CSV table of C-alpha atoms and ligand atoms in Angstrom, one decimal:
chain,number,residue,atom,x,y,z
A,103,MET,CA,3.5,-124.0,-25.1
A,104,THR,CA,5.1,-121.0,-26.3
A,105,GLN,CA,5.4,-117.9,-23.5
A,106,ILE,CA,4.7,-114.5,-25.1
A,107,ALA,CA,6.3,-111.9,-23.2
A,108,PRO,CA,4.1,-109.0,-22.4
A,109,THR,CA,4.5,-105.8,-24.5
A,110,PRO,CA,5.8,-103.2,-22.4
A,111,GLY,CA,2.3,-100.6,-21.7
A,112,ASN,CA,0.1,-103.5,-22.7
A,113,THR,CA,0.0,-104.8,-19.2
A,114,THR,CA,0.8,-103.7,-15.6
A,115,VAL,CA,2.5,-105.7,-12.8
A,116,ARG,CA,2.2,-104.4,-9.6
A,117,MET,CA,5.0,-105.0,-7.2
A,118,ASP,CA,4.9,-103.9,-3.8
A,119,VAL,CA,8.3,-102.9,-2.9
A,120,PRO,CA,9.6,-101.7,0.9
A,121,GLU,CA,9.7,-98.0,1.1
A,122,ASN,CA,13.5,-97.7,1.3
A,123,ILE,CA,13.6,-99.5,-2.4
A,124,ALA,CA,11.3,-97.3,-4.0
A,125,ARG,CA,13.3,-94.3,-3.0
A,126,LEU,CA,16.4,-95.3,-4.6
A,127,THR,CA,17.2,-94.4,-8.2
A,128,PRO,CA,18.9,-96.2,-10.7
A,129,TYR,CA,22.7,-95.0,-11.4
A,130,SER,CA,23.1,-92.7,-14.8
A,131,PRO,CA,26.2,-93.7,-16.2
A,132,GLY,CA,28.0,-91.6,-18.9
A,133,LYS,CA,26.7,-92.1,-22.5
A,134,PRO,CA,28.2,-95.2,-24.3
A,135,ILE,CA,30.4,-94.2,-27.4
A,136,GLU,CA,28.4,-96.5,-29.7
A,137,GLU,CA,25.1,-95.0,-28.7
A,138,VAL,CA,26.6,-91.5,-29.5
A,139,GLN,CA,27.8,-92.9,-33.0
A,140,ARG,CA,24.5,-94.2,-33.7
A,141,GLU,CA,22.3,-91.6,-32.7
A,142,LEU,CA,24.4,-88.7,-34.2
A,143,GLY,CA,25.8,-90.3,-37.0
A,144,LEU,CA,29.5,-89.8,-36.0
A,145,THR,CA,32.5,-91.9,-36.6
A,146,ARG,CA,34.6,-90.2,-34.4
A,147,VAL,CA,33.4,-90.0,-30.8
A,148,VAL,CA,35.6,-89.7,-27.7
A,149,LYS,CA,34.5,-90.4,-24.2
A,150,LEU,CA,35.5,-88.2,-21.5
A,151,ALA,CA,33.1,-88.9,-19.2
A,152,SER,CA,33.6,-91.9,-17.1
A,153,ASN,CA,37.6,-91.4,-16.0
A,154,GLU,CA,38.5,-94.6,-17.8
A,155,ASN,CA,42.2,-95.1,-19.0
A,156,PRO,CA,42.5,-93.4,-22.3
A,157,LEU,CA,45.7,-95.6,-23.1
A,158,GLY,CA,43.3,-98.6,-22.5
A,159,PRO,CA,44.3,-102.0,-20.6
A,160,SER,CA,48.1,-103.1,-20.1
A,161,PRO,CA,49.0,-105.2,-23.2
A,162,GLN,CA,50.0,-107.6,-20.3
A,163,ALA,CA,46.3,-107.9,-19.2
A,164,ILE,CA,45.3,-108.2,-22.7
A,165,LYS,CA,47.4,-111.1,-23.0
A,166,ALA,CA,46.4,-113.0,-20.0
A,167,ILE,CA,42.9,-112.2,-20.7
A,168,ALA,CA,43.3,-114.2,-23.9
A,169,ASP,CA,45.4,-116.7,-22.1
A,170,SER,CA,42.4,-117.7,-19.6
A,171,ALA,CA,39.6,-117.7,-22.1
A,172,THR,CA,40.0,-121.3,-22.3
A,173,ARG,CA,39.2,-121.9,-18.8
A,174,VAL,CA,36.1,-120.1,-18.6
A,175,HIS,CA,34.0,-123.0,-17.9
A,176,LEU,CA,35.7,-123.3,-14.3
A,177,TYR,CA,34.5,-121.4,-11.6
A,178,PRO,CA,36.7,-118.8,-10.3
A,179,ASP,CA,38.7,-118.8,-7.1
A,180,ALA,CA,35.9,-117.9,-4.7
A,181,ALA,CA,38.8,-116.3,-2.6
A,182,SER,CA,40.6,-114.6,-5.2
A,183,ARG,CA,43.8,-116.0,-3.5
A,184,ALA,CA,46.5,-115.3,-5.7
A,185,LEU,CA,45.2,-111.7,-6.6
A,186,ARG,CA,45.0,-111.0,-2.7
A,187,GLN,CA,48.5,-112.5,-2.3
A,188,ALA,CA,49.9,-110.3,-4.8
A,189,LEU,CA,48.0,-107.2,-3.7
A,190,ALA,CA,49.3,-108.1,-0.2
A,191,GLY,CA,52.8,-108.2,-1.1
A,192,ARG,CA,52.5,-105.0,-2.9
A,193,LEU,CA,50.7,-102.9,-0.1
A,194,HIS,CA,52.5,-104.6,2.9
A,195,VAL,CA,49.4,-106.2,4.3
A,196,SER,CA,48.2,-109.6,5.2
A,197,PRO,CA,46.2,-111.0,2.7
A,198,GLU,CA,43.4,-111.5,5.5
A,199,SER,CA,43.3,-107.6,5.3
A,200,LEU,CA,42.0,-107.8,1.7
A,201,VAL,CA,38.4,-108.4,0.1
A,202,ILE,CA,38.2,-108.3,-3.5
A,203,GLY,CA,35.1,-106.8,-5.4
A,204,ASN,CA,33.1,-106.9,-8.3
A,205,GLY,CA,34.6,-103.0,-8.9
A,206,SER,CA,35.0,-101.5,-5.6
A,207,ASP,CA,31.1,-100.5,-6.0
A,208,ASP,CA,30.9,-103.9,-4.7
A,209,ILE,CA,32.6,-103.3,-1.5
A,210,ILE,CA,30.8,-99.9,-0.9
A,211,HIS,CA,27.6,-102.1,-1.3
A,212,LEU,CA,28.9,-104.8,1.2
A,213,LEU,CA,29.7,-102.3,3.7
A,214,GLY,CA,26.5,-101.1,3.7
A,215,VAL,CA,24.8,-104.3,3.9
A,216,THR,CA,26.8,-105.6,6.7
A,217,PHE,CA,27.4,-102.6,9.0
A,218,LEU,CA,24.2,-100.7,8.5
A,219,ARG,CA,20.9,-101.3,10.6
A,220,PRO,CA,18.0,-99.5,10.0
A,221,GLY,CA,18.2,-96.0,11.5
A,222,ASP,CA,22.1,-95.9,11.4
A,223,GLU,CA,23.6,-93.0,9.8
A,224,VAL,CA,26.2,-92.2,7.0
A,225,VAL,CA,28.1,-89.0,6.5
A,226,GLN,CA,29.3,-88.3,3.2
A,227,GLY,CA,30.6,-85.0,1.1
A,228,ASP,CA,28.4,-83.3,-1.5
A,229,PRO,CA,29.2,-83.6,-4.2
A,230,SER,CA,30.8,-87.0,-3.8
A,231,PHE,CA,30.6,-90.2,-5.4
A,232,VAL,CA,26.8,-91.2,-5.6
A,233,ARG,CA,27.1,-94.8,-4.5
A,234,TYR,CA,27.6,-93.9,-0.8
A,235,GLU,CA,24.0,-92.6,-0.5
A,236,ALA,CA,22.9,-95.7,-2.3
A,237,ALA,CA,24.3,-98.0,0.1
A,238,ALA,CA,22.5,-95.9,2.9
A,239,LEU,CA,19.1,-96.1,1.7
A,240,LEU,CA,19.3,-99.6,0.5
A,241,ASN,CA,19.8,-100.4,4.5
A,242,ASN,CA,17.6,-98.0,5.7
A,243,ALA,CA,20.1,-95.7,7.2
A,244,LEU,CA,20.0,-92.0,6.9
A,245,CYS,CA,22.7,-90.3,4.8
A,246,HIS,CA,24.1,-87.0,5.9
A,247,ARG,CA,25.4,-85.0,2.9
A,248,VAL,CA,27.8,-82.2,4.2
A,249,PRO,CA,28.8,-79.5,1.6
A,250,LEU,CA,32.3,-79.3,0.4
A,251,THR,CA,34.0,-76.1,1.1
A,252,PRO,CA,33.9,-73.2,-1.4
A,253,ASP,CA,37.2,-74.6,-2.9
A,254,TRP,CA,35.2,-77.9,-3.6
A,255,VAL,CA,37.4,-79.9,-0.6
A,256,HIS,CA,35.7,-82.0,1.9
A,257,ASP,CA,34.8,-80.0,4.9
A,258,LEU,CA,36.3,-82.6,7.7
A,259,GLU,CA,35.3,-80.2,10.5
A,260,ALA,CA,31.8,-80.1,9.3
A,261,MET,CA,31.6,-83.9,8.6
A,262,ALA,CA,32.9,-84.7,12.1
A,263,ALA,CA,30.3,-82.3,13.6
A,264,ARG,CA,27.4,-84.4,11.9
A,265,CYS,CA,28.7,-87.8,13.5
A,266,ASN,CA,26.9,-89.1,16.5
A,267,ALA,CA,26.5,-92.2,18.7
A,268,ARG,CA,24.4,-93.7,15.6
A,269,THR,CA,27.0,-92.9,12.8
A,270,ARG,CA,28.3,-96.1,11.3
A,271,LEU,CA,30.0,-95.1,8.0
A,272,VAL,CA,31.9,-92.0,6.9
A,273,PHE,CA,32.7,-91.9,3.0
A,274,ILE,CA,35.7,-89.6,2.0
A,275,ALA,CA,36.6,-90.2,-1.7
A,276,ASN,CA,40.4,-88.9,-1.8
A,277,PRO,CA,40.6,-87.7,-4.2
A,278,ASN,CA,37.3,-86.7,-4.7
A,279,ASN,CA,35.2,-87.5,-7.6
A,280,PRO,CA,33.6,-85.1,-9.3
A,281,THR,CA,36.3,-82.5,-7.9
A,282,GLY,CA,39.3,-84.1,-8.0
A,283,THR,CA,40.5,-82.5,-4.6
A,284,ILE,CA,42.0,-84.4,-1.6
A,285,VAL,CA,42.4,-84.1,2.2
A,286,GLY,CA,45.6,-84.3,3.8
A,287,ARG,CA,46.5,-86.7,6.8
A,288,ASP,CA,46.1,-84.6,9.8
A,289,ALA,CA,42.9,-83.5,9.0
A,290,LEU,CA,42.0,-87.2,8.9
A,291,LEU,CA,43.3,-87.8,12.1
A,292,ARG,CA,41.6,-85.2,13.6
A,293,LEU,CA,38.2,-86.5,12.1
A,294,LEU,CA,39.0,-90.2,13.2
A,295,ASP,CA,39.6,-88.8,16.7
A,296,ARG,CA,35.9,-87.3,16.6
A,297,MET,CA,34.3,-90.2,15.1
A,298,PRO,CA,32.1,-92.3,17.8
A,299,GLU,CA,33.3,-95.9,18.6
A,300,GLY,CA,32.3,-98.5,16.1
A,301,ALA,CA,32.2,-96.3,13.1
A,302,LEU,CA,34.2,-96.8,10.2
A,303,LEU,CA,35.7,-94.2,8.0
A,304,VAL,CA,35.9,-95.4,4.4
A,305,LEU,CA,38.7,-93.8,2.5
A,306,ASP,CA,37.6,-94.3,-1.4
A,307,GLU,CA,41.2,-94.1,-3.2
A,308,ALA,CA,39.9,-95.2,-6.7
A,309,TYR,CA,42.2,-92.4,-8.1
A,310,TYR,CA,45.2,-93.4,-5.7
A,311,GLU,CA,47.8,-93.7,-8.6
A,312,TYR,CA,47.1,-90.4,-9.9
A,313,ALA,CA,47.5,-88.5,-6.6
A,314,ALA,CA,50.3,-90.8,-5.2
A,315,GLY,CA,52.9,-88.7,-6.4
A,316,ALA,CA,51.8,-85.6,-4.3
A,317,PRO,CA,53.7,-84.9,-1.0
A,318,GLU,CA,50.4,-83.9,0.7
A,319,TYR,CA,48.6,-86.8,-0.5
A,320,PRO,CA,48.0,-89.6,2.6
A,321,ASP,CA,48.1,-93.1,1.7
A,322,GLY,CA,45.2,-94.5,3.4
A,323,VAL,CA,46.7,-97.9,3.9
A,324,ASP,CA,49.1,-96.5,6.6
A,325,LEU,CA,46.2,-95.5,8.6
A,326,VAL,CA,44.9,-99.3,8.1
A,327,ARG,CA,48.6,-100.6,9.1
A,328,GLU,CA,48.3,-98.3,12.1
A,329,GLY,CA,45.2,-100.4,13.4
A,330,ARG,CA,42.7,-97.3,12.7
A,331,ASN,CA,39.1,-97.9,12.1
A,332,VAL,CA,39.8,-97.3,8.4
A,333,VAL,CA,38.6,-99.2,5.2
A,334,VAL,CA,40.8,-98.1,2.2
A,335,LEU,CA,38.8,-98.8,-1.4
A,336,ARG,CA,41.1,-99.1,-4.5
A,337,THR,CA,40.2,-100.4,-7.8
A,338,PHE,CA,41.6,-101.7,-11.2
A,339,SER,CA,39.0,-99.8,-13.2
A,340,LYS,CA,40.8,-96.2,-13.4
A,341,ALA,CA,44.6,-96.3,-13.7
A,342,TYR,CA,44.8,-99.8,-14.6
A,343,GLY,CA,42.2,-99.5,-17.3
A,344,LEU,CA,40.1,-102.5,-16.4
A,345,ALA,CA,36.9,-100.8,-15.9
A,346,GLY,CA,35.0,-103.3,-18.1
A,347,LEU,CA,36.1,-106.4,-16.0
A,348,ARG,CA,35.0,-105.0,-12.6
A,349,VAL,CA,37.5,-105.3,-10.0
A,350,GLY,CA,38.5,-103.5,-7.1
A,351,TYR,CA,39.3,-104.0,-3.6
A,352,GLY,CA,39.3,-102.9,0.1
A,353,VAL,CA,42.1,-102.8,2.5
A,354,MET,CA,41.1,-103.3,6.3
A,355,HIS,CA,41.6,-104.9,9.6
A,356,PRO,CA,41.1,-108.7,9.0
A,357,ASP,CA,38.3,-108.5,11.7
A,358,ILE,CA,36.4,-106.1,9.4
A,359,ALA,CA,37.4,-108.2,6.4
A,360,GLN,CA,35.8,-111.4,7.8
A,361,TRP,CA,32.3,-109.8,8.0
A,362,LEU,CA,32.5,-108.7,4.4
A,363,HIS,CA,33.7,-112.3,3.4
A,364,ARG,CA,30.2,-113.6,4.9
A,365,THR,CA,28.1,-111.0,3.1
A,366,ARG,CA,29.5,-111.0,-0.4
A,367,GLU,CA,28.6,-113.7,-3.3
A,368,PRO,CA,30.9,-116.7,-2.9
A,369,PHE,CA,32.4,-115.8,-7.0
A,370,ASN,CA,31.8,-112.2,-6.7
A,371,VAL,CA,35.1,-111.5,-8.8
A,372,ASN,CA,35.2,-113.6,-12.1
A,373,LEU,CA,37.9,-115.8,-13.4
A,374,ILE,CA,39.2,-113.5,-16.1
A,375,ALA,CA,38.9,-110.3,-13.8
A,376,GLN,CA,41.2,-112.0,-11.3
A,377,VAL,CA,43.8,-113.1,-14.1
A,378,ALA,CA,43.9,-109.6,-15.5
A,379,ALA,CA,44.3,-107.9,-12.5
A,380,ARG,CA,47.4,-109.7,-11.3
A,381,ALA,CA,48.8,-109.1,-14.7
A,382,ALA,CA,47.9,-105.4,-14.7
A,383,LEU,CA,49.3,-105.0,-11.3
A,384,GLU,CA,52.8,-106.4,-12.6
A,385,ASP,CA,53.0,-104.1,-15.6
A,386,VAL,CA,54.6,-101.2,-13.8
A,387,ALA,CA,55.5,-99.2,-16.8
A,388,HIS,CA,51.9,-99.0,-18.1
A,389,VAL,CA,50.6,-97.1,-15.0
A,390,ARG,CA,53.9,-94.9,-15.0
A,391,ARG,CA,52.9,-94.2,-18.9
A,392,THR,CA,49.1,-93.6,-17.8
A,393,ILE,CA,50.3,-91.2,-15.2
A,394,GLU,CA,52.7,-89.1,-17.5
A,395,VAL,CA,50.0,-89.1,-20.0
A,396,ASN,CA,47.6,-87.8,-17.6
A,397,GLU,CA,50.2,-85.2,-16.0
A,398,GLU,CA,50.6,-83.8,-19.8
A,399,GLY,CA,46.9,-83.7,-20.5
A,400,LYS,CA,46.1,-81.8,-17.4
A,401,GLN,CA,48.6,-79.1,-18.4
A,402,ALA,CA,47.2,-78.6,-21.7
A,403,PHE,CA,43.4,-78.6,-19.9
A,404,TYR,CA,44.8,-76.2,-17.6
A,405,SER,CA,46.4,-73.7,-20.0
A,406,ALA,CA,43.4,-73.7,-22.5
A,407,PHE,CA,41.0,-73.2,-19.8
A,408,ARG,CA,43.1,-69.9,-18.5
A,409,ALA,CA,43.1,-68.9,-22.2
A,410,LEU,CA,39.1,-69.0,-22.3
A,411,GLY,CA,38.7,-67.4,-18.9
A,412,LEU,CA,37.2,-70.4,-17.3
A,413,GLU,CA,38.1,-71.3,-13.5
A,414,TYR,CA,39.0,-74.9,-12.8
A,415,THR,CA,39.6,-77.0,-9.9
A,416,PRO,CA,43.2,-78.2,-9.4
A,417,THR,CA,43.1,-82.0,-9.8
A,418,PHE,CA,44.8,-84.8,-8.2
A,419,ALA,CA,43.0,-87.3,-10.5
A,420,ASN,CA,42.2,-87.9,-14.0
A,421,PHE,CA,39.5,-85.6,-14.8
A,422,VAL,CA,39.0,-81.7,-14.1
A,423,TRP,CA,36.2,-80.0,-12.7
A,424,VAL,CA,35.6,-76.7,-14.5
A,425,ASP,CA,33.1,-74.0,-14.2
A,426,LEU,CA,31.8,-73.1,-17.6
A,427,ARG,CA,30.2,-70.0,-15.9
A,428,ARG,CA,26.7,-70.5,-18.0
A,429,GLU,CA,24.4,-73.6,-17.9
A,430,CYS,CA,26.4,-76.8,-18.5
A,431,ARG,CA,23.6,-78.6,-20.1
A,432,PRO,CA,23.6,-76.7,-23.5
A,433,VAL,CA,27.3,-76.6,-23.7
A,434,TYR,CA,27.4,-80.4,-23.2
A,435,GLU,CA,24.9,-81.5,-25.7
A,436,ALA,CA,27.0,-79.0,-27.9
A,437,LEU,CA,29.9,-81.1,-27.3
A,438,LEU,CA,28.1,-84.2,-27.8
A,439,GLN,CA,26.9,-83.2,-31.2
A,440,ARG,CA,30.9,-82.7,-32.1
A,441,GLY,CA,31.5,-86.0,-30.7
A,442,VAL,CA,32.9,-85.4,-27.2
A,443,ILE,CA,30.9,-87.0,-24.1
A,444,THR,CA,31.5,-85.3,-20.9
A,445,ARG,CA,29.7,-85.3,-17.6
A,446,THR,CA,27.5,-82.1,-16.4
A,447,GLY,CA,27.7,-80.7,-13.2
A,448,ASP,CA,24.0,-80.5,-12.4
A,449,ILE,CA,23.7,-84.1,-11.5
A,450,PHE,CA,26.2,-83.2,-8.7
A,451,GLY,CA,24.3,-80.0,-7.9
A,452,ALA,CA,26.4,-77.6,-9.7
A,453,PRO,CA,24.6,-76.9,-13.3
A,454,THR,CA,27.7,-74.3,-14.3
A,455,TYR,CA,30.3,-77.2,-14.3
A,456,LEU,CA,31.7,-79.8,-16.4
A,457,ARG,CA,33.6,-83.0,-15.3
A,458,VAL,CA,36.0,-83.9,-18.2
A,459,THR,CA,38.5,-86.9,-18.1
A,460,ILE,CA,41.8,-86.2,-19.0
A,461,GLY,CA,42.5,-88.3,-22.4
A,462,THR,CA,45.2,-88.9,-24.6
A,463,PRO,CA,46.9,-85.6,-26.4
A,464,GLU,CA,44.5,-86.3,-29.5
A,465,GLU,CA,41.4,-86.5,-27.3
A,466,ASN,CA,42.1,-83.9,-25.4
A,467,ALA,CA,43.1,-81.7,-28.3
A,468,LEU,CA,39.5,-82.6,-30.0
A,469,PHE,CA,37.6,-81.8,-26.7
A,470,LEU,CA,39.6,-78.3,-26.5
A,471,SER,CA,38.8,-77.3,-29.9
A,472,ALA,CA,35.2,-78.4,-29.6
A,473,LEU,CA,34.9,-76.1,-26.3
A,474,ARG,CA,36.5,-73.3,-27.8
A,475,HIS,CA,34.2,-73.6,-30.8
A,476,VAL,CA,31.1,-74.0,-28.8
A,477,LEU,CA,31.8,-71.3,-26.3
A,478,GLN,CA,32.8,-68.7,-28.8
A,479,THR,CA,29.8,-69.6,-30.8
A,480,GLY,CA,27.6,-69.1,-27.9
A,481,ALA,CA,26.0,-72.4,-28.3
Q,503,PLP,C1,35.0,-94.9,-10.5
Q,503,PLP,C2,34.9,-94.7,-9.0
Q,503,PLP,C3,34.7,-96.0,-8.3
Q,503,PLP,C4,34.2,-97.2,-8.5
Q,503,PLP,O1,35.1,-97.9,-9.3
Q,503,PLP,P1,34.8,-99.5,-9.7
Q,503,PLP,O2,36.0,-100.3,-9.0
Q,503,PLP,O3,34.7,-99.4,-11.2
Q,503,PLP,O4,33.4,-99.8,-8.9
Q,503,PLP,C5,34.6,-95.7,-6.6
Q,503,PLP,N1,34.9,-94.7,-6.4
Q,503,PLP,C6,35.0,-93.3,-6.8
Q,503,PLP,C7,35.4,-91.9,-6.4
Q,503,PLP,C8,35.1,-93.6,-8.2
Q,503,PLP,O5,35.2,-92.4,-9.0
């Protein structure tokens, strides 16, 4: 017998879902290039919306991906042994301190599932990365969103003040997304002192590679090595250029890691991702080039913004948070018409801001000339 799928709209299926699930909202990603090309009939579209590496993946990673294609009938290593070994050597931690995830998003999810009981509390900055609150809501925990300072920096004093005996997870993206700002080591230590016992500080260092050169930027892994209640998140999605493969990791005390190994899916990191991440890690030159291109683009953005009279927040990452001083939505739409995809600040509660990923020199020039045109013609 043939099964006929119901046409949407013709039928209604009612599922009674728990209240916490009903409150979740689907993630809204940056618009894909192909969609904009199709919808607007454009051939050249640049995506400066998701903080991906504009140089693409490392050539060594591409080769490793191709070479591993013949082995995808096999399950991946459930423990990601070789990748953990390579990372352990690089970070000077034990492999037992590492949990690899299907992106660092996976680790955020696992931290919530593993450590949050109903009624527990989570503290995060506002605006910051959206997946922290999702992890709280999914597990019936309360999420306190603590406003950033007027300079768009995490207000660690205020965050410490929101901690109480029920606080289990404190999330800090360092550098922060969407603002590109960082907090320093002393401020983090003061926050740690004021957190209750049994609470974890989750330092999300998705943009670590971009910030690592700055003397005031603290390396979260030092705190892990010092035995603090800290989990550091890093990813291969940003500077390493492997966003499409989904691989990230957490660095933490082995006593914490062993809990996550119980809650994660056994094969949460696919075979190609494991192989590509190892190759990408080896290609130090590719990461160096990535950072150089980013520095150059950053300066181009800054001087163009200054010329346009726009205030921006100095960034430690690969994107810039800029105040358009007018509603961002129409500017975003007008940029889209000109083939440039960006991210609007309204989704982060800042309706006059735009978050723009730093691209290649050519992509940056395209964006800046589109922006000049849009702002000067008042679109
Ligand atoms: C991009 C990003 C992530 C997610 O990275 P994946 O490893 O691709 O899941 C996590 N945190 C922040 C702050 C990010 O900007």
